Tab-separated table of C-alpha atoms in Angstrom:
chain	number	residue	atom	x	y	z
A	1	UNK	CA	24.791	59.281	11.472
A	2	UNK	CA	21.230	58.806	10.769
A	3	UNK	CA	18.773	61.723	11.606
A	4	UNK	CA	15.867	61.374	13.908
A	5	UNK	CA	13.379	61.143	11.246
A	6	UNK	CA	15.165	58.230	9.466
A	7	UNK	CA	15.386	56.462	12.806
A	8	UNK	CA	11.812	56.504	13.424
A	9	UNK	CA	10.834	55.929	9.760
A	10	UNK	CA	8.899	52.784	9.967
A	11	UNK	CA	10.355	49.632	8.825
A	12	UNK	CA	8.633	47.995	5.698
A	13	UNK	CA	7.622	44.553	6.431
A	14	UNK	CA	7.960	42.074	3.053
A	15	UNK	CA	4.919	40.607	1.953
A	16	UNK	CA	3.667	37.062	1.948
A	17	UNK	CA	5.418	36.523	-1.514
A	18	UNK	CA	8.586	38.215	-0.541
A	19	UNK	CA	8.866	36.237	2.704
A	20	UNK	CA	8.563	33.301	0.618
A	21	UNK	CA	11.264	34.447	-1.817
A	22	UNK	CA	13.666	35.243	1.147
A	23	UNK	CA	12.968	31.635	2.635
A	24	UNK	CA	13.810	29.929	-0.482
A	25	UNK	CA	16.651	31.850	-1.067
A	26	UNK	CA	17.971	31.075	2.298
A	27	UNK	CA	17.403	27.524	1.801
A	28	UNK	CA	18.930	27.561	-1.665
A	29	UNK	CA	22.161	28.921	-0.148
A	30	UNK	CA	22.898	25.941	1.619
A	31	UNK	CA	25.778	23.961	0.593
A	32	UNK	CA	24.758	20.738	-1.352
A	33	UNK	CA	25.526	18.716	1.466
A	34	UNK	CA	22.924	20.225	3.495
A	35	UNK	CA	20.315	20.213	0.589
A	36	UNK	CA	21.120	16.385	-0.258
A	37	UNK	CA	20.230	15.600	3.300
A	38	UNK	CA	17.141	17.471	3.151
A	39	UNK	CA	16.202	15.348	-0.072
A	40	UNK	CA	17.151	12.366	1.299
A	41	UNK	CA	14.135	12.379	3.977
A	42	UNK	CA	11.629	12.758	1.261
A	43	UNK	CA	10.143	9.771	-0.699
A	44	UNK	CA	11.726	9.254	-3.968
A	45	UNK	CA	9.072	10.935	-6.222
A	46	UNK	CA	8.733	13.805	-4.082
A	47	UNK	CA	12.498	14.489	-4.203
A	48	UNK	CA	12.513	13.989	-7.714
A	49	UNK	CA	9.857	17.118	-8.158
A	50	UNK	CA	12.416	19.332	-6.721
A	51	UNK	CA	14.383	19.615	-9.754
A	52	UNK	CA	11.749	22.055	-11.287
A	53	UNK	CA	11.818	24.386	-8.156
A	54	UNK	CA	14.917	26.379	-9.484
A	55	UNK	CA	18.199	26.130	-11.392
A	56	UNK	CA	19.906	25.763	-7.895
A	57	UNK	CA	17.698	22.451	-6.982
A	58	UNK	CA	17.915	21.171	-11.014
A	59	UNK	CA	21.187	19.100	-10.324
A	60	UNK	CA	20.630	17.815	-6.691
A	61	UNK	CA	18.259	15.001	-7.172
A	62	UNK	CA	20.717	13.485	-9.843
A	63	UNK	CA	23.470	13.871	-7.474
A	64	UNK	CA	21.920	12.374	-4.421
A	65	UNK	CA	24.597	10.088	-2.779
A	66	UNK	CA	21.799	7.965	-1.308
A	67	UNK	CA	19.013	6.073	-3.004
A	68	UNK	CA	15.892	4.466	-1.070
A	69	UNK	CA	13.826	2.671	-3.358
A	70	UNK	CA	10.666	0.776	-2.483
A	71	UNK	CA	7.475	-0.317	-4.342
A	72	UNK	CA	5.618	3.269	-3.805
A	73	UNK	CA	8.797	4.798	-5.429
A	74	UNK	CA	7.485	4.448	-9.002
A	75	UNK	CA	3.891	3.326	-8.566
A	76	UNK	CA	0.808	5.220	-9.389
A	77	UNK	CA	-0.514	7.998	-7.269
A	78	UNK	CA	-3.474	6.071	-6.129
A	79	UNK	CA	-3.299	5.525	-2.538
A	80	UNK	CA	-5.598	2.354	-2.600
A	81	UNK	CA	-4.713	0.447	-6.030
A	82	UNK	CA	-1.290	-0.832	-4.713
A	83	UNK	CA	-2.222	-2.418	-1.406
A	84	UNK	CA	-2.382	-5.990	-0.556
A	85	UNK	CA	-4.683	-7.721	1.647
A	86	UNK	CA	-2.290	-7.137	4.636
A	87	UNK	CA	-1.504	-3.382	3.340
A	88	UNK	CA	1.958	-3.673	2.158
A	89	UNK	CA	2.786	-2.047	-0.639
A	90	UNK	CA	3.483	-3.805	-3.885
A	91	UNK	CA	4.889	-3.069	-7.420
A	92	UNK	CA	1.652	-2.809	-9.437
A	93	UNK	CA	3.053	-2.730	-13.060
A	94	UNK	CA	6.536	-4.558	-12.634
A	95	UNK	CA	7.549	-3.463	-16.373
A	96	UNK	CA	6.462	0.298	-16.235
A	97	UNK	CA	8.248	0.324	-12.477
A	98	UNK	CA	11.385	-1.203	-13.873
A	99	UNK	CA	11.573	1.494	-16.679
A	100	UNK	CA	11.126	4.236	-14.189
A	101	UNK	CA	13.617	2.735	-11.989
A	102	UNK	CA	16.222	2.515	-14.882
A	103	UNK	CA	15.237	6.168	-15.926
A	104	UNK	CA	16.352	7.531	-12.605
A	105	UNK	CA	19.611	5.773	-12.736
A	106	UNK	CA	20.286	6.712	-16.263
A	107	UNK	CA	20.049	10.396	-15.412
A	108	UNK	CA	22.318	10.034	-12.656
A	109	UNK	CA	25.253	12.760	-12.360
A	110	UNK	CA	27.213	11.212	-9.561
A	111	UNK	CA	27.951	7.658	-7.808
A	112	UNK	CA	25.658	6.078	-5.383
A	113	UNK	CA	27.366	5.812	-1.784
A	114	UNK	CA	23.939	4.254	-0.282
A	115	UNK	CA	21.345	1.979	-1.817
A	116	UNK	CA	18.605	0.891	-0.017
A	117	UNK	CA	16.025	-1.131	-1.704
A	118	UNK	CA	12.967	-2.845	-0.514
A	119	UNK	CA	10.609	-4.579	-2.786
A	120	UNK	CA	9.316	-8.013	-3.608
A	121	UNK	CA	10.459	-8.467	-7.211
A	122	UNK	CA	13.953	-8.762	-6.689
A	123	UNK	CA	14.206	-12.354	-7.611
A	124	UNK	CA	11.735	-12.177	-10.361
A	125	UNK	CA	13.739	-9.597	-12.437
A	126	UNK	CA	17.094	-10.679	-10.687
A	127	UNK	CA	19.239	-9.791	-14.255
A	128	UNK	CA	18.042	-6.386	-14.091
A	129	UNK	CA	18.900	-5.944	-10.353
A	130	UNK	CA	22.019	-8.150	-10.567
A	131	UNK	CA	23.351	-5.663	-13.425
A	132	UNK	CA	22.675	-2.677	-11.000
A	133	UNK	CA	24.193	-3.964	-8.329
A	134	UNK	CA	27.140	-4.866	-10.243
A	135	UNK	CA	27.460	-1.195	-11.356
A	136	UNK	CA	27.033	0.260	-7.962
A	137	UNK	CA	29.930	-2.055	-6.741
A	138	UNK	CA	32.091	-1.096	-9.713
A	139	UNK	CA	31.166	2.643	-8.905
A	140	UNK	CA	32.246	2.597	-5.266
A	141	UNK	CA	29.086	1.964	-3.244
A	142	UNK	CA	29.661	2.128	0.407
A	143	UNK	CA	26.455	1.000	1.793
A	144	UNK	CA	24.079	-1.798	0.326
A	145	UNK	CA	20.876	-2.622	1.984
A	146	UNK	CA	18.637	-5.311	0.193
A	147	UNK	CA	15.457	-6.167	1.710
A	148	UNK	CA	13.312	-9.027	-0.167
A	149	UNK	CA	9.766	-8.557	1.132
A	150	UNK	CA	8.718	-11.510	-1.199
A	151	UNK	CA	9.816	-14.329	1.708
A	152	UNK	CA	8.894	-17.085	-0.806
A	153	UNK	CA	11.376	-16.139	-3.784
A	154	UNK	CA	14.988	-15.713	-2.179
A	155	UNK	CA	16.999	-13.265	-4.130
A	156	UNK	CA	20.250	-14.694	-4.588
A	157	UNK	CA	23.276	-11.705	-3.884
A	158	UNK	CA	25.268	-11.457	-6.943
A	159	UNK	CA	29.031	-12.237	-6.931
A	160	UNK	CA	30.198	-8.612	-7.668
A	161	UNK	CA	28.907	-7.663	-3.938
A	162	UNK	CA	31.870	-9.927	-2.633
A	163	UNK	CA	34.792	-8.458	-4.768
A	164	UNK	CA	33.765	-4.928	-3.571
A	165	UNK	CA	36.205	-3.323	-1.467
A	166	UNK	CA	34.335	-0.079	-1.202
A	167	UNK	CA	31.401	-1.173	1.051
A	168	UNK	CA	31.274	-0.532	4.703
A	169	UNK	CA	27.438	-1.676	5.327
A	170	UNK	CA	25.764	-4.699	4.138
A	171	UNK	CA	22.304	-5.343	5.413
A	172	UNK	CA	20.167	-8.437	3.377
A	173	UNK	CA	16.918	-9.598	4.231
A	174	UNK	CA	15.146	-12.922	2.740
A	175	UNK	CA	17.984	-13.615	0.370
A	176	UNK	CA	20.486	-16.173	-0.419
A	177	UNK	CA	24.185	-16.071	0.188
A	178	UNK	CA	26.340	-18.453	-2.139
A	179	UNK	CA	29.980	-17.207	-1.043
A	180	UNK	CA	32.837	-17.625	-3.526
A	181	UNK	CA	35.575	-19.691	-2.483
A	182	UNK	CA	38.063	-17.191	-3.308
A	183	UNK	CA	37.057	-13.842	-1.974
A	184	UNK	CA	38.842	-10.586	-3.155
A	185	UNK	CA	36.386	-7.807	-1.669
A	186	UNK	CA	34.626	-7.033	1.688
A	187	UNK	CA	37.975	-5.571	3.246
A	188	UNK	CA	36.066	-2.476	4.193
A	189	UNK	CA	32.927	-3.974	5.793
A	190	UNK	CA	32.193	-2.627	9.430
A	191	UNK	CA	28.570	-3.411	9.636
A	192	UNK	CA	26.889	-6.728	8.612
A	193	UNK	CA	23.284	-7.426	9.134
A	194	UNK	CA	21.690	-10.872	8.014
A	195	UNK	CA	17.931	-11.433	8.559
A	196	UNK	CA	16.261	-14.763	7.046
A	197	UNK	CA	18.946	-15.373	5.120
A	198	UNK	CA	19.459	-18.689	3.894
A	199	UNK	CA	23.398	-19.468	3.993
A	200	UNK	CA	25.408	-22.526	4.617
A	201	UNK	CA	28.015	-22.653	7.498
A	202	UNK	CA	30.765	-22.949	5.439
A	203	UNK	CA	29.728	-19.541	3.455
A	204	UNK	CA	28.821	-17.724	6.638
A	205	UNK	CA	32.251	-18.308	7.915
A	206	UNK	CA	34.248	-17.530	5.030
A	207	UNK	CA	32.417	-14.240	4.661
A	208	UNK	CA	32.630	-13.226	8.549
A	209	UNK	CA	36.512	-14.079	8.338
A	210	UNK	CA	36.811	-11.850	5.306
A	211	UNK	CA	35.169	-8.885	7.014
A	212	UNK	CA	38.263	-8.055	9.183
A	213	UNK	CA	37.256	-4.431	9.810
A	214	UNK	CA	33.914	-5.375	10.839
A	215	UNK	CA	32.774	-3.932	14.301
A	216	UNK	CA	28.845	-4.986	14.245
A	217	UNK	CA	27.531	-8.424	13.294
A	218	UNK	CA	23.673	-9.093	13.472
A	219	UNK	CA	22.427	-12.573	12.471
A	220	UNK	CA	18.839	-13.141	12.903
A	221	UNK	CA	16.681	-16.349	11.846
A	222	UNK	CA	18.755	-17.274	9.287
A	223	UNK	CA	18.100	-20.702	7.542
A	224	UNK	CA	20.550	-23.594	7.335
A	225	UNK	CA	22.704	-22.269	9.812
A	226	UNK	CA	23.873	-24.849	12.845
A	227	UNK	CA	27.381	-23.718	13.787
A	228	UNK	CA	28.195	-19.599	13.651
A	229	UNK	CA	32.104	-19.619	13.666
A	230	UNK	CA	33.170	-15.892	14.189
A	231	UNK	CA	36.788	-14.746	13.962
A	232	UNK	CA	36.517	-10.689	14.079
A	233	UNK	CA	39.810	-8.897	15.525
A	234	UNK	CA	37.498	-5.584	15.047
A	235	UNK	CA	34.270	-6.997	16.012
A	236	UNK	CA	32.651	-4.821	18.854
A	237	UNK	CA	28.865	-5.801	18.978
A	238	UNK	CA	27.276	-9.219	18.042
A	239	UNK	CA	23.493	-9.831	18.067
A	240	UNK	CA	22.487	-13.407	17.043
A	241	UNK	CA	18.889	-14.872	17.347
A	242	UNK	CA	17.759	-18.420	15.826
A	243	UNK	CA	14.537	-20.510	15.734
A	244	UNK	CA	17.093	-23.789	15.201
A	245	UNK	CA	19.450	-25.201	17.442
A	246	UNK	CA	22.738	-23.501	16.866
A	247	UNK	CA	26.203	-23.447	18.187
A	248	UNK	CA	28.381	-20.168	18.558
A	249	UNK	CA	31.784	-20.469	18.114
A	250	UNK	CA	33.905	-17.254	18.980
A	251	UNK	CA	37.538	-16.984	17.802
A	252	UNK	CA	40.113	-13.954	18.383
A	253	UNK	CA	37.162	-11.463	19.279
A	254	UNK	CA	39.307	-9.233	21.834
A	255	UNK	CA	37.422	-6.022	21.282
A	256	UNK	CA	34.220	-7.667	21.680
A	257	UNK	CA	32.063	-5.668	24.409
A	258	UNK	CA	28.229	-6.072	23.656
A	259	UNK	CA	26.456	-9.787	22.884
A	260	UNK	CA	23.135	-10.305	22.716
A	261	UNK	CA	21.723	-13.989	21.851
A	262	UNK	CA	18.302	-15.140	21.757
A	263	UNK	CA	17.985	-18.884	21.899
A	264	UNK	CA	14.195	-18.635	20.277
A	265	UNK	CA	14.096	-22.399	19.154
A	266	UNK	CA	10.743	-22.694	17.702
A	267	UNK	CA	11.056	-24.670	14.348
A	268	UNK	CA	7.219	-25.369	13.519
A	269	UNK	CA	6.423	-21.734	14.146
A	270	UNK	CA	9.075	-20.249	11.522
A	271	UNK	CA	8.236	-23.121	8.975
A	272	UNK	CA	4.687	-22.236	8.825
A	273	UNK	CA	5.351	-18.496	8.672
A	274	UNK	CA	7.202	-18.983	5.301
A	275	UNK	CA	5.240	-21.426	3.446
A	276	UNK	CA	3.015	-24.059	3.414
A	277	UNK	CA	3.142	-27.454	2.899
A	278	UNK	CA	1.701	-27.584	-0.902
A	279	UNK	CA	4.184	-24.756	-1.656
A	280	UNK	CA	7.153	-26.200	-0.332
A	281	UNK	CA	6.136	-29.572	-2.422
A	282	UNK	CA	5.545	-27.867	-5.562
A	283	UNK	CA	9.215	-26.404	-5.406
A	284	UNK	CA	8.729	-22.801	-4.451
A	285	UNK	CA	10.867	-23.327	-1.440
A	286	UNK	CA	13.605	-25.864	-0.762
A	287	UNK	CA	12.869	-28.261	2.328
A	288	UNK	CA	16.507	-27.698	2.929
A	289	UNK	CA	15.911	-24.394	4.138
A	290	UNK	CA	13.632	-25.185	6.856
A	291	UNK	CA	13.662	-28.845	7.576
A	292	UNK	CA	15.968	-29.819	10.844
A	293	UNK	CA	18.998	-31.940	10.175
A	294	UNK	CA	19.504	-35.406	11.674
A	295	UNK	CA	21.823	-33.733	14.268
A	296	UNK	CA	19.210	-31.210	15.037
A	297	UNK	CA	16.368	-34.129	15.309
A	298	UNK	CA	18.636	-35.760	17.931
A	299	UNK	CA	19.824	-32.934	20.118
A	300	UNK	CA	20.422	-33.916	23.751
A	301	UNK	CA	20.248	-31.518	26.422
A	302	UNK	CA	23.927	-32.083	27.234
A	303	UNK	CA	24.975	-30.979	23.961
A	304	UNK	CA	23.225	-27.925	24.051
A	305	UNK	CA	24.769	-27.104	27.719
A	306	UNK	CA	28.071	-27.954	26.417
A	307	UNK	CA	27.681	-25.443	23.833
A	308	UNK	CA	26.519	-22.804	25.721
A	309	UNK	CA	29.314	-23.159	28.157
A	310	UNK	CA	31.764	-23.210	25.355
A	311	UNK	CA	30.129	-19.777	24.134
A	312	UNK	CA	30.317	-18.175	27.834
A	313	UNK	CA	33.944	-19.395	27.986
A	314	UNK	CA	34.738	-16.942	25.260
A	315	UNK	CA	33.221	-13.583	26.610
A	316	UNK	CA	36.258	-12.479	28.718
A	317	UNK	CA	35.898	-9.050	26.951
A	318	UNK	CA	32.127	-8.375	27.135
A	319	UNK	CA	31.011	-5.465	29.355
A	320	UNK	CA	27.148	-5.988	28.458
A	321	UNK	CA	25.606	-9.514	28.126
A	322	UNK	CA	22.175	-10.374	27.029
A	323	UNK	CA	20.725	-13.803	26.906
A	324	UNK	CA	17.144	-14.737	25.959
A	325	UNK	CA	15.971	-18.636	26.137
A	326	UNK	CA	12.743	-19.743	24.748
A	327	UNK	CA	10.531	-22.629	26.233
A	328	UNK	CA	11.952	-25.254	23.566
A	329	UNK	CA	15.245	-24.175	24.540
A	330	UNK	CA	14.574	-24.524	28.112
A	331	UNK	CA	13.304	-28.047	27.699
A	332	UNK	CA	16.448	-29.110	26.027
A	333	UNK	CA	18.611	-27.580	28.332
A	334	UNK	CA	16.902	-28.797	31.538
A	335	UNK	CA	16.962	-32.466	30.938
A	336	UNK	CA	17.804	-34.733	33.759
A	337	UNK	CA	21.527	-35.664	34.007
A	338	UNK	CA	22.947	-32.306	33.019
A	339	UNK	CA	25.954	-31.206	35.270
A	340	UNK	CA	26.725	-27.468	34.885
A	341	UNK	CA	29.397	-26.177	36.612
A	342	UNK	CA	29.253	-23.505	39.507
A	343	UNK	CA	31.504	-21.106	38.021
A	344	UNK	CA	33.908	-20.695	34.744
A	345	UNK	CA	37.113	-21.501	34.778
A	346	UNK	CA	39.259	-18.418	36.119
A	347	UNK	CA	40.798	-17.835	33.006
A	348	UNK	CA	37.455	-17.678	31.421
A	349	UNK	CA	35.971	-15.498	33.897
A	350	UNK	CA	34.023	-12.431	32.407
A	351	UNK	CA	36.214	-9.885	34.058
A	352	UNK	CA	34.668	-6.782	31.820
A	353	UNK	CA	31.160	-7.613	32.296
A	354	UNK	CA	29.328	-4.777	33.957
A	355	UNK	CA	25.769	-5.563	32.990
A	356	UNK	CA	23.902	-8.712	32.603
A	357	UNK	CA	20.321	-8.981	31.290
A	358	UNK	CA	18.476	-12.422	30.995
A	359	UNK	CA	15.137	-13.961	30.230
A	360	UNK	CA	14.558	-17.318	31.757
A	361	UNK	CA	12.098	-19.397	33.739
A	362	UNK	CA	12.472	-19.032	37.429
A	363	UNK	CA	11.435	-22.540	38.492
A	364	UNK	CA	13.767	-24.270	36.226
A	365	UNK	CA	16.984	-25.693	38.325
A	366	UNK	CA	19.043	-25.447	35.379
A	367	UNK	CA	18.664	-21.989	34.571
A	368	UNK	CA	19.097	-20.944	38.098
A	369	UNK	CA	22.383	-22.754	37.871
A	370	UNK	CA	23.307	-20.776	34.736
A	371	UNK	CA	22.637	-17.404	36.560
A	372	UNK	CA	24.424	-18.707	39.992
A	373	UNK	CA	27.351	-19.618	37.673
A	374	UNK	CA	27.407	-16.345	35.748
A	375	UNK	CA	27.469	-14.257	39.228
A	376	UNK	CA	30.295	-16.395	40.344
A	377	UNK	CA	32.290	-15.637	37.144
A	378	UNK	CA	31.668	-12.112	36.577
A	379	UNK	CA	33.734	-10.356	39.505
A	380	UNK	CA	32.920	-6.726	38.293
A	381	UNK	CA	29.282	-7.163	37.559
A	382	UNK	CA	27.280	-3.796	38.690
A	383	UNK	CA	23.746	-4.295	37.269
A	384	UNK	CA	21.571	-7.214	36.612
A	385	UNK	CA	18.032	-7.007	34.617
A	386	UNK	CA	16.043	-10.289	34.326
A	387	UNK	CA	12.754	-11.150	32.991
A	388	UNK	CA	11.271	-14.473	34.836
A	389	UNK	CA	8.311	-16.431	34.378
A	390	UNK	CA	7.254	-19.928	35.650
A	391	UNK	CA	6.862	-22.713	33.069
A	392	UNK	CA	4.202	-25.111	33.359
A	393	UNK	CA	6.893	-28.053	32.896
A	394	UNK	CA	10.101	-28.607	34.286
A	395	UNK	CA	12.167	-31.798	33.734
A	396	UNK	CA	14.165	-30.789	36.862
A	397	UNK	CA	12.304	-28.715	39.579
A	398	UNK	CA	13.940	-26.150	41.520
A	399	UNK	CA	14.135	-26.377	45.326
A	400	UNK	CA	12.545	-23.278	47.070
A	401	UNK	CA	15.673	-22.950	48.919
A	402	UNK	CA	17.903	-23.057	45.925
A	403	UNK	CA	19.109	-19.312	46.492
A	404	UNK	CA	19.427	-19.868	50.430
A	405	UNK	CA	22.261	-22.367	49.625
A	406	UNK	CA	24.302	-20.277	47.477
A	407	UNK	CA	27.332	-18.415	48.519
A	408	UNK	CA	27.127	-14.499	47.501
A	409	UNK	CA	29.489	-13.944	44.813
A	410	UNK	CA	32.114	-11.193	44.544
A	411	UNK	CA	30.312	-9.143	42.331
A	412	UNK	CA	27.227	-9.383	44.653
A	413	UNK	CA	28.916	-8.383	47.743
A	414	UNK	CA	31.005	-5.813	46.468
A	415	UNK	CA	29.681	-4.650	43.062
A	416	UNK	CA	26.167	-4.857	42.193
A	417	UNK	CA	24.497	-1.438	42.491
A	418	UNK	CA	21.082	-2.043	40.211
A	419	UNK	CA	18.809	-4.846	39.770
A	420	UNK	CA	15.529	-4.818	37.946
A	421	UNK	CA	13.116	-7.998	37.753
A	422	UNK	CA	10.225	-8.285	35.335
A	423	UNK	CA	7.590	-10.757	36.646
A	424	UNK	CA	6.160	-11.850	33.482
A	425	UNK	CA	2.970	-14.104	33.841
A	426	UNK	CA	2.381	-16.181	36.979
A	427	UNK	CA	4.012	-14.874	40.032
A	428	UNK	CA	4.958	-18.025	42.338
A	429	UNK	CA	7.404	-18.478	45.194
A	430	UNK	CA	10.027	-19.367	42.752
A	431	UNK	CA	10.142	-15.724	41.710
A	432	UNK	CA	11.249	-14.417	44.795
A	433	UNK	CA	14.457	-16.510	45.562
A	434	UNK	CA	17.077	-14.608	43.384
A	435	UNK	CA	15.834	-11.078	44.361
A	436	UNK	CA	15.918	-12.123	48.008
A	437	UNK	CA	19.264	-13.283	47.497
A	438	UNK	CA	20.413	-10.097	46.194
A	439	UNK	CA	18.685	-8.268	49.058
A	440	UNK	CA	20.240	-10.182	51.651
A	441	UNK	CA	23.891	-10.188	50.367
A	442	UNK	CA	24.302	-7.126	48.016
A	443	UNK	CA	26.186	-4.570	50.104
A	444	UNK	CA	26.269	-1.989	47.463
A	445	UNK	CA	22.876	-2.165	46.015
A	446	UNK	CA	20.922	0.891	45.509
A	447	UNK	CA	17.934	0.433	43.849
A	448	UNK	CA	15.692	-2.654	42.787
A	449	UNK	CA	12.602	-2.447	40.542
A	450	UNK	CA	10.035	-5.284	40.820
A	451	UNK	CA	7.873	-5.119	37.503
A	452	UNK	CA	4.985	-7.295	36.863
A	453	UNK	CA	2.686	-7.622	33.553
A	454	UNK	CA	-0.332	-9.036	32.268
A	455	UNK	CA	-3.701	-9.029	34.018
A	456	UNK	CA	-1.883	-9.006	37.017
A	457	UNK	CA	-1.617	-5.349	37.164
A	458	UNK	CA	-5.363	-5.430	37.890
A	459	UNK	CA	-5.051	-7.453	40.872
A	460	UNK	CA	-4.109	-5.391	43.924
A	461	UNK	CA	-3.388	-8.861	45.978
A	462	UNK	CA	-0.478	-8.891	43.751
A	463	UNK	CA	1.418	-6.064	44.869
A	464	UNK	CA	0.674	-6.943	48.346
A	465	UNK	CA	2.200	-10.612	47.760
A	466	UNK	CA	5.658	-9.167	46.462
A	467	UNK	CA	5.745	-6.772	49.289
A	468	UNK	CA	5.263	-9.437	51.930
A	469	UNK	CA	7.926	-11.635	50.155
A	470	UNK	CA	10.688	-8.537	49.897
A	471	UNK	CA	10.049	-5.714	51.977
A	472	UNK	CA	10.586	-7.939	55.038
A	473	UNK	CA	13.997	-9.215	54.100
A	474	UNK	CA	17.007	-7.825	56.143
A	475	UNK	CA	18.680	-5.725	53.663
A	476	UNK	CA	22.642	-5.743	53.455
A	477	UNK	CA	22.695	-2.509	52.213
A	478	UNK	CA	20.851	0.188	54.276
A	479	UNK	CA	20.478	2.602	51.212
A	480	UNK	CA	18.599	-0.127	49.033
A	481	UNK	CA	15.247	1.307	47.722
A	482	UNK	CA	12.631	-0.965	46.418
A	483	UNK	CA	10.117	0.120	43.711
A	484	UNK	CA	6.875	-2.407	42.875
A	485	UNK	CA	5.178	-1.366	39.623
A	486	UNK	CA	2.727	-2.701	37.509
A	487	UNK	CA	3.271	-2.239	33.668
A	488	UNK	CA	1.619	-2.856	30.474
A	489	UNK	CA	4.053	-4.294	28.121
A	490	UNK	CA	7.647	-5.374	29.055
A	491	UNK	CA	8.915	-4.173	25.628
A	492	UNK	CA	7.602	-0.515	25.976
A	493	UNK	CA	8.859	0.074	29.616
A	494	UNK	CA	11.845	-1.929	29.703
A	495	UNK	CA	14.435	-1.491	26.808
A	496	UNK	CA	16.673	-4.572	27.891
A	497	UNK	CA	13.980	-6.819	27.499
């Protein structure tokens, strides 16, 4: 036992240098897996500097399982010299950049499991990058993320990718896909994301069908795509957005539980975003990537309605459904003479659906019919979120008493507990039909949120108008609470929209 004098002896505090040494020793004692995670959070050049810290750190950079490469990775340190007018970094000296890139790869002591590259020179130096990607695939890469920031020069994904059976995640942006007729790889892919990729229907279908282990599929603004055929026995999450009319054919998707589809038709906008008329004529971009086909030019609303209903008929296992319709899509769907069913066939009921999110024009008869159809076909629906607005042109006007004539669906009477309405823009009488319908018939409703955006937040009479419309309704549920609130942005405050 220590003597009293020893117990009372003051403890010597380490000086500043000793504290740094202790901290360094503590971090250095961490296993390689933890240190790799720390290094992966740093920029490439900063991670490389750690090799000079100590013998313990020297081999870590060259054994990093993941590499994240962008223009700044091998550009000079000057913070201003590498910026374009729009402020995005670009490769200042491609030849020196490539040399530095290869130096890092040549010094590798372990295979790369995750490769993430985001530069604009992929197509210009495709021979170099093709060879790098081939070696990555041969050495067992598991995640391959290729972002081509030069949208006018699409990088063609090299063929070794399609014969790789170790990759579990593929993420391509502004690339071209030409899928081999005989696929030998992609068996392990669990996540596939395509953004602004140019790919033919048959190639996309072949690739998706091959990815039998795929659990998540995201297709955003892809060129040339008109018919998306999906056969995914393991597919759980599906997200699709297109600026061109398209059809979705779902086959054998028993595990599909989350679906988000945006019918964001706007051909002119996306064409102008990518290239000017002169550039396309000069051959920098092919017109086939942007020009609508003859079938697209002559799309009839009935065709769009038929495709939409065929899509809805295959969502039996979905629990969370989110649909967004642009103004152009609204016009196509709302042509006179379109007949939409009041509900789906019983064998196609959305029996698992619990959450429904919609963005639609409140004064369109067609879209109110679609909403009614979904309610009548979703017996266990519990939550409804809608973003509504009045469109200035509506081929088939909605009757103000449309929702007064609707019979409450099973889910409305017994299951719906929460509803959120975002009134985006001008608020008219049409905006209140559906909320009133729920208040009058939803016996289990607990919360109804009414949010409104834009300059309306500055008008006190807006809140008064909403209250006058809704608070006087005789509610079916005595426990219902109504919240009326102005917000600045639907995207900032309401995640579902």
